[in-house]
PDB file of C-alpha atoms in Angstrom:
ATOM      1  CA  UNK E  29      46.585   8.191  -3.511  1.00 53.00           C
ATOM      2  CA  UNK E  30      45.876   5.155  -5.821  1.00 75.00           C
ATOM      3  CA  UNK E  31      45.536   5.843  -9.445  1.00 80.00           C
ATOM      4  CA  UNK E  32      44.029   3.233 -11.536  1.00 86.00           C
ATOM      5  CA  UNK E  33      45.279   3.110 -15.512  1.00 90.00           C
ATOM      6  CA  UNK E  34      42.517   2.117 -17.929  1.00 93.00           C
ATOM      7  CA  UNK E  35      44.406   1.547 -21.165  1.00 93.00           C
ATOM      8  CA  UNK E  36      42.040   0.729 -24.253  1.00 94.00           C
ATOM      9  CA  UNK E  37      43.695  -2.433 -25.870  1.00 94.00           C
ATOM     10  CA  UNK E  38      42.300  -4.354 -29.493  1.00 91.00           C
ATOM     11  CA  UNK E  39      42.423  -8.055 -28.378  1.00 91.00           C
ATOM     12  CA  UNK E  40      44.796  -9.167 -30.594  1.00 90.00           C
ATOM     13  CA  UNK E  41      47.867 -11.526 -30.119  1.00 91.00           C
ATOM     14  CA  UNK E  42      50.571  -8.688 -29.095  1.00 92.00           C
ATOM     15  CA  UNK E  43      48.171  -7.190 -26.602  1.00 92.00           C
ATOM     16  CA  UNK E  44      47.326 -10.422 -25.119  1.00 93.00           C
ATOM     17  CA  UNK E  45      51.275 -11.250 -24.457  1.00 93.00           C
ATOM     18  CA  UNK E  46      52.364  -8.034 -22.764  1.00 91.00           C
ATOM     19  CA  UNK E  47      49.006  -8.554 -20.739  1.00 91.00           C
ATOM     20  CA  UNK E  48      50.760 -11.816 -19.467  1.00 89.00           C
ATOM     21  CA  UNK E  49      53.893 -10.289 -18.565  1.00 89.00           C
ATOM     22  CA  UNK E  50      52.378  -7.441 -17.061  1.00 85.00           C
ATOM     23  CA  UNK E  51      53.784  -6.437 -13.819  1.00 82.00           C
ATOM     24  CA  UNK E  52      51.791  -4.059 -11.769  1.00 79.00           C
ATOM     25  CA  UNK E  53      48.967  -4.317  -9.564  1.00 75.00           C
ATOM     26  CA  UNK E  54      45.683  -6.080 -10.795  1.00 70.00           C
ATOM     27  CA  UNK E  55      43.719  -3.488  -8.826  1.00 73.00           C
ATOM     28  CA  UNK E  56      45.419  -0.240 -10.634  1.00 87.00           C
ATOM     29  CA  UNK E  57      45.216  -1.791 -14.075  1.00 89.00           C
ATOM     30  CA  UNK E  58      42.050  -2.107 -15.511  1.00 93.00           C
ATOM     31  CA  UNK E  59      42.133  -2.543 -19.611  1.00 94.00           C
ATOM     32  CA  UNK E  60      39.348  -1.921 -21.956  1.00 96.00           C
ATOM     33  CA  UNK E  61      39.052  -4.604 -24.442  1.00 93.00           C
ATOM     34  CA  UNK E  62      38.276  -3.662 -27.661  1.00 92.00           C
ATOM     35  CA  UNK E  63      37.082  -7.233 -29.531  1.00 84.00           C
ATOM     36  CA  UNK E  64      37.160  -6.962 -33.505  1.00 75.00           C
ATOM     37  CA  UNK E  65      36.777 -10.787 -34.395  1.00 69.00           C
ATOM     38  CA  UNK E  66      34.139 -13.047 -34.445  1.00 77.00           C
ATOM     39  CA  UNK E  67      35.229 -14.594 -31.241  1.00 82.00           C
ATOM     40  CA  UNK E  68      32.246 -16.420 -28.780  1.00 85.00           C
ATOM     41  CA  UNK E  69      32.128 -15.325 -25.740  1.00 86.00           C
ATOM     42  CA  UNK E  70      33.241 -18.945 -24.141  1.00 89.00           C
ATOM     43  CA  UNK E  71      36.511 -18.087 -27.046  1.00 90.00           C
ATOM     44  CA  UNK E  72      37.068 -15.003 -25.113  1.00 89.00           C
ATOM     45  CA  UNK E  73      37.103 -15.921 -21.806  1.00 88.00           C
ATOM     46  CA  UNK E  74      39.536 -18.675 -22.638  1.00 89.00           C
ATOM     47  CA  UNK E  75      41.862 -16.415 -24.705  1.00 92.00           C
ATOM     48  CA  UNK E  76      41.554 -13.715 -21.440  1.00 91.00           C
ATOM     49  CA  UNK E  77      41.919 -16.800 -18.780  1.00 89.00           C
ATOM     50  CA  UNK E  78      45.682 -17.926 -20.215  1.00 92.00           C
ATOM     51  CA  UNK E  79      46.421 -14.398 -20.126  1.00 92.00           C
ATOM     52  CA  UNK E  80      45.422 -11.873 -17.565  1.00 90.00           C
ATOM     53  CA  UNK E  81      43.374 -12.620 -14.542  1.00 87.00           C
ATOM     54  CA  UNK E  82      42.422  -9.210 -13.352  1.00 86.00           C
ATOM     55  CA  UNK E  83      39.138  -7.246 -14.150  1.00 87.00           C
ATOM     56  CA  UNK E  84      38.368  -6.155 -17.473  1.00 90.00           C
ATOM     57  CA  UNK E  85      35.975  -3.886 -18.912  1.00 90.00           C
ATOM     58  CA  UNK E  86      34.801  -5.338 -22.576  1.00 88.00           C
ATOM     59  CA  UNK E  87      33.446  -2.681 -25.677  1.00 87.00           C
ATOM     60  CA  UNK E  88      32.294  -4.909 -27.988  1.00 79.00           C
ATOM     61  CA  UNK E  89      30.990  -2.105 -30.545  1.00 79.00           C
ATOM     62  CA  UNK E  90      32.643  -3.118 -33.050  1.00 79.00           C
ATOM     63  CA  UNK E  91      31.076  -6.748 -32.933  1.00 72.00           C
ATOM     64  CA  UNK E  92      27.474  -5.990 -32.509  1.00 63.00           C
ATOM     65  CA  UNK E  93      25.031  -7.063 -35.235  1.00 67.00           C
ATOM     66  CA  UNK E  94      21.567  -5.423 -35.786  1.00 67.00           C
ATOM     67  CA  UNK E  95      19.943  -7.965 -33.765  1.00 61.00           C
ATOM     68  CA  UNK E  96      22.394  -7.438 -30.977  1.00 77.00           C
ATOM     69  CA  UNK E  97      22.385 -10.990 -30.471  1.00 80.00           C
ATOM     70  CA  UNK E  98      26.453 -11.522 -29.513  1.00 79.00           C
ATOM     71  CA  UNK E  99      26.037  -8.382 -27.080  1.00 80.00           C
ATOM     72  CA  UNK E 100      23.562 -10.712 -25.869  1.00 84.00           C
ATOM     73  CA  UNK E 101      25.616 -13.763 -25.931  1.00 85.00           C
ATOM     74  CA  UNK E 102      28.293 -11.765 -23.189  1.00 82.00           C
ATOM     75  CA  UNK E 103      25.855 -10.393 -20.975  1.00 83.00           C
ATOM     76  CA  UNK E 104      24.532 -14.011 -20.559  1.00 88.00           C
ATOM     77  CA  UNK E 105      28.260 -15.481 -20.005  1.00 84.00           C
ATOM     78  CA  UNK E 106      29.066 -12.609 -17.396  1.00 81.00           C
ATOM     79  CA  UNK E 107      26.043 -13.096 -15.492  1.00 84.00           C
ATOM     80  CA  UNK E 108      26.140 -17.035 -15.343  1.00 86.00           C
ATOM     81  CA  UNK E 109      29.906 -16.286 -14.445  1.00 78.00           C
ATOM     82  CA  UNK E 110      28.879 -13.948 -11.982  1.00 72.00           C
ATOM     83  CA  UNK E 111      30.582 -10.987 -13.219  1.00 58.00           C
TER      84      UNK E 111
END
């Protein structure tokens, strides 16, 4: 039986280290990324890139603006990226 973890992490500093010396299998960790700052989505995926190289899931709630233009700006990156 595989169980896959799906730990809810705020993208900051901390989180991003243990995420690079994590040491279990990419397929049963899975983290939710919670992003608070005014990162672009090109920011992100470098930030995520020198870290972690697994999937991610990505709330970005907390970042959204009326216009939901940044929500916007990820679902773009992810589907040029094809992910």
């Amino acid at each position: 039986m595989s169980i896959t973890y799906f730990p809810i992490l705020k993208w900051k500093k901390g989180e991003q280290g243990a995420l690079n010396h994590l040491l279990v299998e990419k397929q049963c960790f899975i983290p939710i990324i919670e992003l608070y700052d005014d990162l672009s989505p090109q920011e992100f995926l470098t930030q995520l890139e020198s870290c972690y190289s697994g999937p991610v899931y990505v709330d970005t709630i907390s970042i959204d603006d009326d216009s939901r233009s940044r929500i916007k700006d990820f679902a773009d990156l992810a589907a040029k990226l094809g992910n």
